[in-house]
mmCIF file of C-alpha atoms in Angstrom:
data_model
loop_
_atom_site.group_PDB
_atom_site.id
_atom_site.type_symbol
_atom_site.label_atom_id
_atom_site.label_comp_id
_atom_site.label_asym_id
_atom_site.label_seq_id
_atom_site.Cartn_x
_atom_site.Cartn_y
_atom_site.Cartn_z
ATOM 1 C CA MET A 1 15.033 5.762 -11.197
ATOM 2 C CA THR A 2 13.111 4.891 -8.016
ATOM 3 C CA LYS A 3 12.876 7.907 -5.030
ATOM 4 C CA ALA A 4 10.965 8.670 -2.021
ATOM 5 C CA ILE A 5 10.041 12.085 -2.156
ATOM 6 C CA ILE A 6 9.506 13.370 0.996
ATOM 7 C CA SER A 7 6.798 16.803 1.425
ATOM 8 C CA ILE A 8 4.634 19.149 3.832
ATOM 9 C CA THR A 9 0.746 19.187 2.012
ATOM 10 C CA SER A 10 -2.225 20.239 3.281
ATOM 11 C CA THR A 11 -5.100 17.891 3.665
ATOM 12 C CA SER A 12 -7.235 20.116 1.573
ATOM 13 C CA THR A 13 -4.181 19.766 -1.790
ATOM 14 C CA LEU A 14 -3.301 16.194 -0.409
ATOM 15 C CA PHE A 15 -7.480 15.069 -1.034
ATOM 16 C CA SER A 16 -7.130 17.384 -4.802
ATOM 17 C CA GLU A 17 -4.250 15.368 -5.412
ATOM 18 C CA MET A 18 -5.816 11.934 -4.917
ATOM 19 C CA ARG A 19 -9.494 13.610 -6.968
ATOM 20 C CA GLU A 20 -7.329 14.151 -9.607
ATOM 21 C CA ILE A 21 -5.519 10.793 -9.865
ATOM 22 C CA ALA A 22 -9.206 8.841 -9.408
ATOM 23 C CA LYS A 23 -10.406 11.277 -12.610
ATOM 24 C CA LYS A 24 -7.903 9.616 -14.261
ATOM 25 C CA LEU A 25 -8.459 6.293 -13.172
ATOM 26 C CA ASP A 26 -12.398 6.901 -13.639
ATOM 27 C CA ARG A 27 -11.286 7.924 -17.808
ATOM 28 C CA GLY A 28 -9.735 4.497 -17.666
ATOM 29 C CA GLU A 29 -6.181 6.526 -18.478
ATOM 30 C CA ILE A 30 -3.396 4.353 -17.537
ATOM 31 C CA LEU A 31 -1.437 5.957 -15.193
ATOM 32 C CA PRO A 32 2.917 5.934 -14.968
ATOM 33 C CA GLU A 33 4.786 4.736 -12.570
ATOM 34 C CA ALA A 34 5.435 7.533 -9.807
ATOM 35 C CA ASP A 35 7.752 7.970 -6.972
ATOM 36 C CA TYR A 36 6.863 7.363 -3.229
ATOM 37 C CA HIS A 37 5.300 10.585 -1.947
ATOM 38 C CA LEU A 38 5.180 11.259 1.890
ATOM 39 C CA SER A 39 3.394 13.708 2.862
ATOM 40 C CA PHE A 40 3.282 15.478 6.178
ATOM 41 C CA SER A 41 0.879 17.818 7.661
ATOM 42 C CA ASP A 42 3.228 20.777 9.157
ATOM 43 C CA SER A 43 6.813 20.500 9.370
ATOM 44 C CA ALA A 44 6.822 19.738 13.329
ATOM 45 C CA GLN A 45 4.849 16.679 12.185
ATOM 46 C CA LEU A 46 7.467 15.756 9.942
ATOM 47 C CA PHE A 47 10.781 16.673 12.379
ATOM 48 C CA ARG A 48 8.565 14.640 15.140
ATOM 49 C CA GLU A 49 9.028 11.200 12.584
ATOM 50 C CA LEU A 50 11.775 12.147 11.240
ATOM 51 C CA THR A 51 14.013 13.157 13.874
ATOM 52 C CA PRO A 52 17.688 14.175 13.220
ATOM 53 C CA ALA A 53 18.840 10.227 14.459
ATOM 54 C CA ARG A 54 16.393 8.919 11.840
ATOM 55 C CA LEU A 55 17.789 10.989 8.775
ATOM 56 C CA VAL A 56 21.499 9.748 10.159
ATOM 57 C CA LEU A 57 20.617 6.327 10.268
ATOM 58 C CA LEU A 58 19.015 6.759 6.548
ATOM 59 C CA GLU A 59 21.566 8.464 5.610
ATOM 60 C CA HIS A 60 24.285 5.841 6.534
ATOM 61 C CA LEU A 61 21.946 2.670 5.234
ATOM 62 C CA LYS A 62 22.301 4.365 1.675
ATOM 63 C CA LYS A 63 25.837 4.421 1.851
ATOM 64 C CA ASN A 64 26.842 1.669 3.750
ATOM 65 C CA GLY A 65 24.245 -0.644 2.099
ATOM 66 C CA PRO A 66 22.012 -3.485 3.964
ATOM 67 C CA GLN A 67 23.186 -4.000 7.178
ATOM 68 C CA SER A 68 21.336 -5.748 11.001
ATOM 69 C CA ILE A 69 19.982 -3.686 12.949
ATOM 70 C CA TYR A 70 22.761 -4.470 15.870
ATOM 71 C CA ALA A 71 25.562 -3.142 13.399
ATOM 72 C CA LEU A 72 23.886 -0.395 12.451
ATOM 73 C CA ALA A 73 23.638 0.102 16.141
ATOM 74 C CA LYS A 74 26.954 0.038 16.847
ATOM 75 C CA GLN A 75 28.552 1.857 13.671
ATOM 76 C CA LEU A 76 26.428 4.509 14.282
ATOM 77 C CA GLY A 77 27.350 4.336 18.208
ATOM 78 C CA ARG A 78 23.799 3.756 19.464
ATOM 79 C CA ASN A 79 21.977 1.784 22.220
ATOM 80 C CA TYR A 80 20.395 -1.410 19.792
ATOM 81 C CA SER A 81 16.687 -0.841 21.220
ATOM 82 C CA ASN A 82 16.927 2.737 19.982
ATOM 83 C CA VAL A 83 18.036 1.538 16.746
ATOM 84 C CA HIS A 84 15.713 -0.787 16.428
ATOM 85 C CA ALA A 85 12.909 1.467 17.770
ATOM 86 C CA ASP A 86 14.046 4.207 14.384
ATOM 87 C CA VAL A 87 14.276 1.658 12.028
ATOM 88 C CA GLN A 88 10.542 -0.030 12.802
ATOM 89 C CA LYS A 89 9.510 4.085 12.121
ATOM 90 C CA LEU A 90 11.032 4.742 9.485
ATOM 91 C CA MET A 91 9.628 0.834 7.946
ATOM 92 C CA GLU A 92 6.567 2.101 8.953
ATOM 93 C CA HIS A 93 6.801 5.239 6.525
ATOM 94 C CA HIS A 94 8.085 2.757 3.579
ATOM 95 C CA LEU A 95 11.169 4.215 3.465
ATOM 96 C CA ILE A 96 13.824 1.669 4.179
ATOM 97 C CA ASP A 97 12.453 -2.182 4.266
ATOM 98 C CA LYS A 98 14.216 -6.096 5.571
ATOM 99 C CA THR A 99 15.542 -8.161 2.907
ATOM 100 C CA GLU A 100 14.360 -11.915 3.553
ATOM 101 C CA ASP A 101 17.374 -12.601 5.667
ATOM 102 C CA GLN A 102 16.885 -9.797 7.854
ATOM 103 C CA GLN A 103 19.443 -6.922 6.553
ATOM 104 C CA ILE A 104 18.125 -3.377 6.396
ATOM 105 C CA PHE A 105 18.678 -1.212 3.405
ATOM 106 C CA VAL A 106 17.099 1.642 1.628
ATOM 107 C CA PRO A 107 14.926 0.780 -1.366
ATOM 108 C CA TRP A 108 15.145 3.890 -2.994
ATOM 109 C CA ASP A 109 17.926 5.327 -5.830
ATOM 110 C CA ASP A 110 17.186 8.524 -4.249
ATOM 111 C CA VAL A 111 14.783 10.435 -0.905
ATOM 112 C CA GLU A 112 14.322 13.885 -1.197
ATOM 113 C CA ILE A 113 13.553 16.105 1.650
ATOM 114 C CA HIS A 114 11.188 18.805 0.063
ATOM 115 C CA LEU A 115 10.746 21.949 2.525
ATOM 116 C CA SER A 116 8.507 24.974 1.264
ATOM 117 C CA LEU A 117 7.103 27.664 4.014
ATOM 118 C CA SER A 118 5.279 29.007 1.055
ATOM 119 C CA ALA A 119 3.012 26.006 0.989
ATOM 120 C CA VAL A 120 2.182 26.147 4.155
ATOM 121 C CA ALA A 121 1.060 29.313 3.960
#
């Protein structure tokens, strides 16, 4: 099952995790297939990038499958240009993708958002 995991991770923790992965690769270890991880430095950044409208769009796509931006805008009752901008932002974060015929879809079996305030402390 492929999963996108969105979380808040400090820069020091992120670099530490990257160093551990690099050490494993240097030792010649084969890493298992991993989930997609998208990390933000704090909750403010997470919610700036993943606005309520973008999360509704993501949820709608996950439930209803691939469709055009025009169809998304119409079904969500939103302006086409705003939906287009949200699609672009979600694509930048690799949370959605396009088929060859330009249909937008969620490439993950599951998308999780982990928000732990203790991780920030």
